[in-house]
Amino acid sequence: MKWTLAVVLSICGCAPKAVEPPGSVVGQVKFAGQTAKAVVIDMDQDPQCVKLYPEAPREEQPVVVGPEGTLANVFVYVKSGLEGKKFEAPKTAVKIDQKGCWFEPRVIGMQTGQTLQVTNSDPVTHNIHPEAKVNREWNQSQAPEDGPLSRRFAQPEVMIRVKCNVHKWMRSWIGVVDHPYFAVTGGDGNFEFKDLPVGTYQVVAWHEKSGLQEKSLVITSGTKARLEFSFNGQ
């Protein structure tokens, strides 16, 4: 009788277990509370910024709610359940632009080791200052003629507030995690995690004004789960 490797592994009980196909999750974040009125931003300290808004002054509305009651700018991510798993950082950079004396986008998500690229599309000098607590805090000016800045974050950190020391009204937030299972909601409030391994997870939804919520999630092989969050106020 010929002994193949498969037969030997089967007899000894040490054959590798088949990996279960991953599942996925789709979800939506809604807002059921009362939204405050947009606030006009006073840019008088920098006349060059004022000139960028000849028709009407810039307004700020941190709580952006869609027609169907969906909430934008929510960072949704897997908080726990992936322990022991390693994920390679994406090669593509995540970008923040300083445009109209404003950070765009307001909320971003990225992986540890992934490149953050910062550009300045304005005719004025800005200063990007991520106030990291776990990662190294840094602070750098960027003139109109300067090229893009590139930085990375080595450790997970949710969330990192970003400010401009030159223009006090400018702010944004960065969520850094060590896996690819995160999303930032758009106007439709939707998010999706594809190819999530089978397991039990804690998923968090964070919003700058409404706080955070945490829910449990069970992913079974080859299935698509649904998860919804609803915030009730600021």
Coordinates of N, CA and C in Angstrom, one line a residue:
M1 N 0.8 -1.2 0.0 CA 0.0 0.0 0.0 C 0.9 1.2 0.0
K2 N 0.6 2.1 -0.9 CA 1.3 3.4 -1.0 C 0.7 4.4 0.0
W3 N 1.7 5.0 0.8 CA 1.2 6.0 1.8 C 1.5 7.4 1.2
T4 N 0.4 8.1 1.0 CA 0.5 9.5 0.6 C 0.5 10.4 1.8
L5 N 0.9 11.6 1.6 CA 0.9 12.6 2.7 C -0.5 12.8 3.2
A6 N -1.5 12.8 2.3 CA -2.9 13.0 2.7 C -3.4 11.9 3.6
V7 N -3.0 10.7 3.2 CA -3.4 9.5 4.0 C -2.8 9.5 5.4
V8 N -1.5 9.8 5.4 CA -0.8 9.9 6.7 C -1.4 11.0 7.6
L9 N -1.6 12.1 7.1 CA -2.2 13.2 7.9 C -3.6 12.9 8.4
S10 N -4.3 12.2 7.5 CA -5.7 11.7 7.9 C -5.6 10.8 9.1
I11 N -4.7 9.8 9.0 CA -4.6 8.7 10.0 C -4.2 9.3 11.4
C12 N -3.2 10.2 11.3 CA -2.7 10.8 12.5 C -3.6 11.9 13.1
G13 N -4.6 12.3 12.3 CA -5.5 13.3 12.8 C -4.9 14.7 12.8
C14 N -3.9 14.9 12.0 CA -3.2 16.2 12.0 C -3.4 16.9 10.6
A15 N -4.4 16.5 9.9 CA -4.7 17.2 8.6 C -5.2 18.6 8.9
P16 N -4.8 19.6 8.1 CA -5.3 20.9 8.4 C -6.8 21.1 8.2
K17 N -7.4 21.8 9.1 CA -8.8 22.1 8.9 C -9.1 23.0 7.8
A18 N -10.2 22.7 7.1 CA -10.6 23.6 6.0 C -11.0 25.0 6.5
V19 N -10.6 26.0 5.8 CA -10.9 27.4 6.3 C -12.3 27.7 5.8
E20 N -13.2 28.1 6.7 CA -14.5 28.4 6.4 C -14.6 29.7 5.6
P21 N -15.4 29.7 4.5 CA -15.5 31.0 3.7 C -16.0 32.1 4.6
P22 N -15.5 33.3 4.3 CA -15.9 34.5 5.2 C -17.3 34.9 4.9
G23 N -17.8 35.8 5.7 CA -19.1 36.4 5.4 C -18.9 37.9 5.2
S24 N -20.0 38.6 5.4 CA -19.9 40.1 5.2 C -21.0 40.7 6.0
V25 N -20.9 42.0 6.1 CA -21.9 42.8 6.8 C -22.2 44.1 6.1
V26 N -23.5 44.4 6.0 CA -23.9 45.6 5.4 C -24.7 46.3 6.5
G27 N -24.7 47.6 6.5 CA -25.4 48.3 7.6 C -25.7 49.8 7.3
Q28 N -26.4 50.4 8.2 CA -26.7 51.8 8.0 C -26.8 52.5 9.3
V29 N -26.5 53.8 9.3 CA -26.5 54.6 10.5 C -27.6 55.7 10.3
K30 N -28.5 55.8 11.3 CA -29.6 56.8 11.2 C -29.5 57.8 12.3
F31 N -30.2 58.9 12.2 CA -30.3 59.9 13.2 C -31.7 60.3 13.4
A32 N -32.2 60.2 14.7 CA -33.6 60.4 15.0 C -33.8 61.7 15.8
G33 N -32.7 62.4 16.1 CA -32.9 63.6 17.0 C -33.1 64.8 16.2
Q34 N -33.0 66.0 16.9 CA -33.1 67.3 16.3 C -31.7 67.8 16.0
T35 N -31.5 68.2 14.8 CA -30.2 68.8 14.4 C -30.2 70.3 14.6
A36 N -29.1 70.7 15.1 CA -28.9 72.2 15.3 C -28.7 72.9 13.9
K37 N -29.0 74.2 13.9 CA -28.8 74.9 12.7 C -27.3 75.0 12.4
A38 N -27.0 75.2 11.1 CA -25.6 75.4 10.7 C -25.1 76.7 11.3
V39 N -23.8 76.7 11.6 CA -23.2 77.9 12.2 C -22.3 78.5 11.2
V40 N -22.4 79.8 11.0 CA -21.5 80.6 10.1 C -20.1 80.7 10.7
I41 N -19.1 80.3 9.9 CA -17.7 80.4 10.4 C -17.1 81.8 10.2
D42 N -16.6 82.3 11.3 CA -16.0 83.6 11.2 C -14.5 83.5 10.8
M43 N -14.2 83.9 9.6 CA -12.9 83.8 9.0 C -12.2 85.1 8.9
D44 N -12.7 86.1 9.6 CA -12.2 87.5 9.5 C -10.7 87.6 9.9
Q45 N -10.2 86.6 10.7 CA -8.8 86.7 11.0 C -7.8 86.5 9.8
D46 N -8.4 86.0 8.8 CA -7.6 85.8 7.5 C -8.4 86.2 6.3
P47 N -8.2 87.5 5.9 CA -8.9 88.0 4.7 C -8.8 87.1 3.5
Q48 N -7.7 86.4 3.3 CA -7.6 85.6 2.2 C -8.6 84.4 2.2
C49 N -8.9 83.9 3.4 CA -9.9 82.9 3.5 C -11.3 83.4 3.2
V50 N -11.5 84.7 3.7 CA -12.8 85.3 3.4 C -13.1 85.4 1.9
K51 N -12.0 85.8 1.1 CA -12.1 86.0 -0.3 C -12.5 84.7 -1.0
L52 N -12.3 83.5 -0.4 CA -12.6 82.3 -1.0 C -14.1 82.0 -1.0
Y53 N -14.9 82.9 -0.3 CA -16.3 82.7 -0.3 C -17.0 84.0 -0.6
P54 N -16.9 84.4 -1.9 CA -17.5 85.7 -2.3 C -19.0 85.8 -2.3
E55 N -19.7 84.6 -2.4 CA -21.2 84.6 -2.5 C -21.8 84.6 -1.1
A56 N -21.3 83.8 -0.2 CA -21.8 83.6 1.1 C -20.7 83.0 2.0
P57 N -20.7 83.3 3.3 CA -19.7 82.8 4.2 C -19.9 81.3 4.4
R58 N -18.8 80.7 4.7 CA -18.8 79.2 5.0 C -19.6 78.9 6.2
E59 N -20.3 77.8 6.2 CA -21.1 77.3 7.3 C -20.6 76.0 7.7
E60 N -20.8 75.7 9.0 CA -20.4 74.4 9.6 C -21.6 73.6 10.1
Q61 N -21.8 72.4 9.6 CA -22.8 71.5 10.1 C -22.3 70.2 10.4
P62 N -21.8 70.0 11.7 CA -21.2 68.7 12.0 C -22.2 67.5 11.9
V63 N -23.5 67.7 12.1 CA -24.5 66.6 12.0 C -25.2 66.7 10.7
V64 N -24.7 65.9 9.7 CA -25.2 65.9 8.4 C -26.2 64.8 8.2
V65 N -27.4 65.1 8.1 CA -28.5 64.1 8.0 C -29.1 64.1 6.6
G66 N -29.3 62.9 6.0 CA -29.8 62.8 4.7 C -31.4 62.9 4.7
P67 N -32.0 62.9 3.5 CA -33.5 63.0 3.4 C -34.2 61.9 4.1
E68 N -33.6 60.7 4.2 CA -34.2 59.6 4.8 C -33.8 59.4 6.2
G69 N -33.2 60.4 6.8 CA -32.8 60.4 8.2 C -31.5 59.6 8.5
T70 N -30.7 59.5 7.4 CA -29.4 58.8 7.5 C -28.3 59.8 8.0
L71 N -27.3 59.2 8.7 CA -26.3 60.1 9.3 C -24.9 59.9 8.5
A72 N -24.3 61.0 8.1 CA -23.0 61.0 7.4 C -21.9 61.2 8.4
N73 N -20.7 60.9 8.0 CA -19.4 61.2 8.7 C -19.4 60.4 10.0
V74 N -19.9 59.1 10.0 CA -19.8 58.2 11.1 C -18.7 57.2 10.8
F75 N -17.7 57.1 11.7 CA -16.7 56.1 11.6 C -17.1 54.8 12.2
V76 N -17.3 53.7 11.4 CA -17.8 52.4 11.9 C -16.6 51.4 11.7
Y77 N -16.3 50.7 12.8 CA -15.2 49.8 12.7 C -15.3 48.6 13.6
V78 N -14.6 47.5 13.3 CA -14.6 46.3 14.2 C -13.7 46.6 15.3
K79 N -14.2 46.6 16.5 CA -13.4 46.9 17.7 C -12.6 45.7 18.3
S80 N -13.3 44.5 18.3 CA -12.7 43.3 18.8 C -13.3 42.1 18.0
G81 N -12.5 41.0 18.1 CA -12.8 39.8 17.4 C -11.8 39.4 16.4
L82 N -10.9 40.2 16.1 CA -9.8 39.9 15.1 C -8.5 39.7 15.7
E83 N -8.4 39.6 17.0 CA -7.2 39.4 17.8 C -6.4 38.2 17.2
G84 N -5.1 38.4 17.0 CA -4.2 37.4 16.5 C -4.1 37.4 15.0
K85 N -4.9 38.1 14.3 CA -4.9 38.1 12.8 C -4.1 39.3 12.4
K86 N -3.3 39.1 11.3 CA -2.5 40.2 10.7 C -3.0 40.6 9.3
F87 N -2.9 41.9 9.1 CA -3.4 42.4 7.8 C -2.4 43.4 7.2
E88 N -2.1 43.2 6.0 CA -1.1 44.1 5.3 C -1.7 45.4 5.0
A89 N -1.0 46.5 5.2 CA -1.5 47.8 5.0 C -1.7 48.1 3.5
P90 N -2.7 48.8 3.1 CA -2.9 49.1 1.7 C -1.8 49.9 1.1
K91 N -1.5 49.7 -0.2 CA -0.5 50.5 -0.8 C -1.0 51.9 -1.2
T92 N -2.3 52.1 -1.3 CA -2.9 53.4 -1.7 C -2.9 54.3 -0.5
A93 N -2.7 55.6 -0.7 CA -2.7 56.6 0.4 C -4.1 57.1 0.6
V94 N -4.4 57.4 1.9 CA -5.6 58.1 2.3 C -5.3 59.6 2.2
K95 N -6.2 60.4 1.7 CA -5.8 61.8 1.5 C -6.7 62.8 2.2
I96 N -6.1 63.8 2.7 CA -6.7 65.0 3.3 C -6.3 66.2 2.5
D97 N -7.2 67.0 2.1 CA -6.9 68.3 1.4 C -7.3 69.5 2.2
Q98 N -6.5 70.5 2.1 CA -6.9 71.8 2.8 C -7.4 72.7 1.7
K99 N -8.7 72.9 1.6 CA -9.3 73.5 0.5 C -10.5 74.4 1.0
G100 N -10.4 75.7 0.6 CA -11.4 76.6 1.1 C -11.2 76.9 2.6
C101 N -10.0 76.8 3.0 CA -9.7 77.0 4.5 C -10.5 76.0 5.3
W102 N -10.5 74.8 4.8 CA -11.3 73.7 5.4 C -10.6 72.4 5.2
F103 N -10.7 71.5 6.1 CA -10.2 70.1 5.8 C -11.2 69.3 5.1
E104 N -10.8 68.6 4.1 CA -11.7 67.7 3.3 C -11.0 66.4 3.1
P105 N -11.7 65.3 3.5 CA -13.0 65.2 4.1 C -12.9 65.4 5.6
R106 N -14.1 65.5 6.2 CA -14.1 65.8 7.7 C -13.7 64.6 8.5
V107 N -14.0 63.4 8.1 CA -13.7 62.1 8.8 C -13.1 61.2 7.8
I108 N -11.9 60.6 8.2 CA -11.3 59.5 7.3 C -11.0 58.3 8.2
G109 N -10.8 57.2 7.6 CA -10.4 56.0 8.2 C -9.2 55.4 7.5
M110 N -8.3 54.8 8.2 CA -7.1 54.2 7.6 C -6.5 53.1 8.5
Q111 N -5.6 52.3 7.9 CA -4.9 51.3 8.6 C -3.6 51.7 9.1
T112 N -3.1 51.1 10.2 CA -1.8 51.3 10.7 C -0.8 51.0 9.5
G113 N 0.2 51.8 9.4 CA 1.2 51.6 8.3 C 0.8 52.1 7.0
Q114 N -0.5 52.5 6.8 CA -0.9 53.1 5.5 C -0.5 54.6 5.5
T115 N -0.3 55.1 4.3 CA 0.2 56.4 4.1 C -1.0 57.4 4.2
L116 N -0.8 58.5 4.9 CA -1.7 59.6 4.9 C -1.0 60.7 4.1
Q117 N -1.7 61.2 3.1 CA -1.1 62.2 2.2 C -1.9 63.5 2.4
V118 N -1.2 64.6 2.7 CA -1.9 65.9 3.0 C -1.5 66.9 1.9
T119 N -2.5 67.5 1.3 CA -2.2 68.5 0.3 C -2.8 69.8 0.7
N120 N -2.3 70.9 0.1 CA -2.9 72.3 0.3 C -3.3 72.9 -1.0
S121 N -4.6 72.9 -1.2 CA -5.1 73.5 -2.5 C -5.4 75.0 -2.4
D122 N -5.1 75.6 -1.2 CA -5.5 77.0 -1.0 C -4.3 77.9 -1.3
P123 N -4.6 79.2 -1.5 CA -3.5 80.2 -1.7 C -2.9 80.7 -0.4
V124 N -3.2 80.1 0.7 CA -2.7 80.5 2.0 C -2.0 79.3 2.7
T125 N -1.1 79.7 3.6 CA -0.4 78.7 4.4 C -1.3 78.1 5.4
H126 N -1.3 76.8 5.5 CA -2.0 76.1 6.6 C -1.0 75.3 7.5
N127 N -1.6 74.7 8.5 CA -0.8 73.9 9.4 C -1.7 72.7 9.8
I128 N -1.1 71.5 9.6 CA -1.9 70.3 10.0 C -1.3 69.7 11.2
H129 N -2.2 69.5 12.2 CA -1.7 69.1 13.5 C -2.6 68.0 14.1
P130 N -2.3 66.7 13.8 CA -3.0 65.6 14.4 C -2.7 65.5 15.9
E131 N -3.6 65.6 16.8 CA -3.4 65.6 18.2 C -3.5 64.1 18.7
A132 N -2.5 63.3 18.2 CA -2.5 61.9 18.6 C -2.1 61.7 20.1
K133 N -2.7 60.7 20.7 CA -2.4 60.4 22.1 C -1.6 59.1 22.2
V134 N -1.9 58.1 21.3 CA -1.2 56.8 21.3 C 0.0 56.9 20.3
N135 N -0.3 57.4 19.2 CA 0.8 57.6 18.2 C 1.6 58.9 18.5
R136 N 2.6 59.1 17.7 CA 3.4 60.3 17.8 C 2.6 61.5 17.3
E137 N 2.5 62.5 18.1 CA 1.9 63.8 17.7 C 2.8 64.5 16.8
W138 N 2.3 65.1 15.7 CA 3.1 65.9 14.8 C 2.4 67.2 14.4
N139 N 3.1 68.1 13.9 CA 2.6 69.4 13.6 C 3.4 70.1 12.6
Q140 N 2.9 70.3 11.4 CA 3.7 70.8 10.3 C 2.9 71.9 9.4
S141 N 3.6 73.0 9.1 CA 3.0 74.0 8.2 C 3.2 73.5 6.8
Q142 N 2.2 74.0 5.9 CA 2.3 73.7 4.5 C 1.8 74.9 3.7
A143 N 2.8 75.5 3.0 CA 2.6 76.6 2.2 C 1.9 76.2 0.9
P144 N 1.3 77.2 0.2 CA 0.6 76.9 -1.1 C 1.5 76.2 -2.1
E145 N 2.8 76.5 -2.1 CA 3.7 76.0 -3.1 C 4.4 74.6 -2.6
D146 N 4.1 74.2 -1.4 CA 4.7 73.0 -0.9 C 4.0 71.8 -1.5
G147 N 4.8 70.7 -1.7 CA 4.2 69.5 -2.2 C 3.5 68.7 -1.1
P148 N 2.9 67.6 -1.4 CA 2.1 66.8 -0.4 C 3.0 66.3 0.7
L149 N 2.4 66.2 1.9 CA 3.1 65.7 3.1 C 2.6 64.2 3.2
S150 N 3.5 63.4 3.6 CA 3.2 61.9 3.8 C 3.6 61.5 5.2
R151 N 2.7 60.9 5.9 CA 2.9 60.4 7.2 C 2.2 59.1 7.4
R152 N 2.6 58.3 8.5 CA 2.0 57.1 8.8 C 1.7 57.0 10.3
F153 N 0.8 56.2 10.7 CA 0.5 56.0 12.1 C 0.8 54.5 12.4
A154 N 1.6 54.3 13.5 CA 2.1 52.9 13.8 C 1.1 52.1 14.6
Q155 N 0.2 52.8 15.4 CA -0.7 52.1 16.4 C -2.1 52.5 16.1
P156 N -3.0 51.5 16.4 CA -4.5 51.9 16.3 C -4.8 53.0 17.2
E157 N -5.7 53.9 16.8 CA -6.1 55.0 17.6 C -7.4 55.6 17.1
V158 N -8.5 55.5 17.9 CA -9.8 56.0 17.5 C -10.3 57.0 18.6
M159 N -10.5 58.3 18.3 CA -10.2 58.9 17.1 C -9.0 60.0 17.3
I160 N -8.4 60.4 16.2 CA -7.4 61.4 16.3 C -8.0 62.7 15.8
R161 N -8.0 63.7 16.6 CA -8.5 65.1 16.2 C -7.4 65.8 15.5
V162 N -7.8 66.4 14.4 CA -6.8 67.2 13.5 C -7.3 68.6 13.6
K163 N -6.3 69.5 13.8 CA -6.6 70.9 13.8 C -5.5 71.7 12.9
C164 N -5.9 72.9 12.6 CA -4.9 73.8 12.0 C -4.6 74.9 13.0
N165 N -3.4 75.1 13.4 CA -3.0 76.1 14.3 C -3.1 77.5 13.8
V166 N -3.1 77.6 12.5 CA -3.3 78.9 11.9 C -4.7 79.4 11.8
H167 N -5.6 78.5 11.5 CA -7.0 78.7 11.3 C -7.8 77.9 12.3
K168 N -8.2 78.4 13.4 CA -8.8 77.7 14.5 C -10.1 77.0 14.2
W169 N -10.8 77.4 13.2 CA -12.1 76.7 12.9 C -11.9 75.4 12.1
M170 N -10.7 75.2 11.6 CA -10.5 74.0 10.8 C -10.3 72.8 11.7
R171 N -11.0 71.7 11.4 CA -10.9 70.5 12.2 C -11.3 69.3 11.3
S172 N -10.8 68.1 11.6 CA -11.2 66.9 11.1 C -10.8 65.8 12.0
W173 N -11.2 64.5 11.7 CA -10.9 63.4 12.6 C -10.4 62.2 11.7
I174 N -9.4 61.5 12.3 CA -8.9 60.3 11.7 C -9.1 59.1 12.6
G175 N -9.6 58.0 12.1 CA -9.7 56.7 12.8 C -8.7 55.8 12.2
V176 N -7.8 55.3 13.1 CA -6.7 54.4 12.7 C -7.0 53.0 13.3
V177 N -7.0 51.9 12.5 CA -7.2 50.6 13.0 C -6.2 49.7 12.3
D178 N -6.0 48.5 12.9 CA -5.0 47.6 12.3 C -5.5 46.5 11.4
H179 N -6.7 46.8 10.8 CA -7.3 45.8 9.9 C -8.1 46.6 8.9
P180 N -8.7 45.9 7.9 CA -9.4 46.6 6.8 C -10.9 46.8 7.0
Y181 N -11.4 46.4 8.2 CA -12.8 46.3 8.4 C -13.3 47.6 9.1
F182 N -13.4 48.7 8.3 CA -13.9 50.0 8.8 C -14.5 50.7 7.6
A183 N -15.3 51.8 7.9 CA -15.9 52.6 6.9 C -16.3 53.9 7.5
V184 N -16.4 54.9 6.6 CA -17.0 56.2 7.0 C -18.2 56.4 6.2
T185 N -19.4 56.6 6.8 CA -20.6 56.8 6.1 C -20.7 58.0 5.3
G186 N -21.3 57.9 4.2 CA -21.7 59.1 3.3 C -23.1 59.6 3.7
G187 N -23.6 60.3 2.7 CA -25.0 60.9 3.0 C -26.1 59.8 3.1
D188 N -25.8 58.6 2.5 CA -26.8 57.6 2.7 C -26.7 56.8 3.9
G189 N -25.7 57.1 4.8 CA -25.5 56.4 6.0 C -25.1 55.0 6.0
N190 N -24.8 54.5 4.8 CA -24.5 53.1 4.6 C -23.0 52.7 4.8
F191 N -22.7 51.5 5.3 CA -21.4 51.0 5.4 C -21.4 49.5 5.0
E192 N -20.2 48.9 4.7 CA -20.1 47.5 4.4 C -18.7 47.0 4.7
F193 N -18.7 45.8 5.3 CA -17.4 45.1 5.5 C -17.5 43.8 4.7
K194 N -16.6 43.7 3.7 CA -16.6 42.4 2.9 C -15.5 41.5 3.4
D195 N -15.8 40.2 3.2 CA -14.8 39.1 3.5 C -14.4 39.1 5.0
L196 N -15.4 39.3 5.9 CA -15.1 39.3 7.3 C -15.0 37.8 7.8
P197 N -13.9 37.4 8.4 CA -13.8 36.0 8.8 C -15.0 35.6 9.8
V198 N -15.3 34.3 9.7 CA -16.3 33.8 10.6 C -15.9 34.0 12.1
G199 N -16.8 34.5 12.9 CA -16.5 34.8 14.3 C -17.5 35.8 14.9
T200 N -17.2 36.1 16.2 CA -18.1 37.1 16.9 C -17.3 38.3 17.1
Y201 N -18.0 39.5 16.9 CA -17.3 40.7 16.9 C -18.1 41.8 17.7
Q202 N -17.3 42.8 18.1 CA -17.9 44.0 18.6 C -17.6 45.1 17.6
V203 N -18.7 45.8 17.2 CA -18.6 46.8 16.2 C -19.0 48.2 16.8
V204 N -18.2 49.2 16.5 CA -18.5 50.5 17.1 C -18.8 51.5 16.0
A205 N -19.7 52.4 16.2 CA -20.0 53.5 15.4 C -19.8 54.8 16.2
W206 N -18.9 55.7 15.6 CA -18.5 56.9 16.3 C -18.9 58.1 15.5
H207 N -19.4 59.1 16.2 CA -19.8 60.4 15.5 C -19.3 61.5 16.4
E208 N -18.7 62.6 15.8 CA -18.1 63.6 16.6 C -19.0 64.3 17.6
K209 N -20.3 64.4 17.3 CA -21.2 65.1 18.2 C -22.1 64.1 18.9
S210 N -22.5 63.0 18.3 CA -23.5 62.1 18.9 C -22.8 61.0 19.8
G211 N -21.5 61.0 19.8 CA -20.8 60.0 20.6 C -20.6 58.7 19.9
L212 N -20.7 57.6 20.7 CA -20.5 56.2 20.0 C -21.5 55.2 20.5
Q213 N -21.7 54.2 19.7 CA -22.5 53.0 20.1 C -21.7 51.8 19.7
E214 N -22.0 50.7 20.5 CA -21.3 49.5 20.3 C -22.3 48.3 20.2
K215 N -22.1 47.4 19.2 CA -23.1 46.3 19.1 C -22.3 45.0 18.8
S216 N -22.9 43.9 19.1 CA -22.3 42.6 18.9 C -22.7 42.1 17.5
L217 N -21.9 41.3 16.9 CA -22.1 40.9 15.5 C -21.6 39.4 15.4
V218 N -22.4 38.5 14.9 CA -21.9 37.2 14.6 C -21.9 36.9 13.1
I219 N -20.7 36.5 12.6 CA -20.6 36.2 11.2 C -20.5 34.7 11.0
T220 N -21.3 34.2 10.2 CA -21.3 32.8 9.8 C -20.8 32.6 8.4
S221 N -20.4 31.4 8.0 CA -19.7 31.2 6.8 C -20.6 31.5 5.6
G222 N -20.1 32.4 4.7 CA -20.8 32.7 3.4 C -22.1 33.5 3.5
T223 N -22.4 34.0 4.7 CA -23.6 34.8 4.9 C -23.4 36.3 4.9
K224 N -24.4 37.0 4.7 CA -24.4 38.5 4.8 C -25.2 38.9 6.0
A225 N -24.6 39.5 7.0 CA -25.3 40.0 8.2 C -25.7 41.5 7.9
R226 N -26.7 41.9 8.7 CA -27.1 43.3 8.7 C -27.0 43.9 10.0
L227 N -26.5 45.2 10.1 CA -26.3 45.9 11.4 C -26.7 47.3 11.2
E228 N -27.5 47.8 12.2 CA -28.0 49.2 12.1 C -27.7 49.9 13.4
F229 N -27.4 51.2 13.3 CA -27.2 52.0 14.4 C -28.1 53.2 14.3
S230 N -28.6 53.8 15.4 CA -29.4 54.9 15.4 C -29.0 55.9 16.5
F231 N -28.7 57.1 16.2 CA -28.3 58.1 17.2 C -29.5 59.0 17.4
N232 N -29.7 59.4 18.6 CA -31.0 60.2 19.0 C -30.7 61.6 19.3
G233 N -29.5 62.1 19.3 CA -29.3 63.5 19.6 C -27.8 63.8 19.6
Q234 N -27.5 65.1 19.9 CA -26.1 65.6 19.8 C -25.5 65.5 21.2

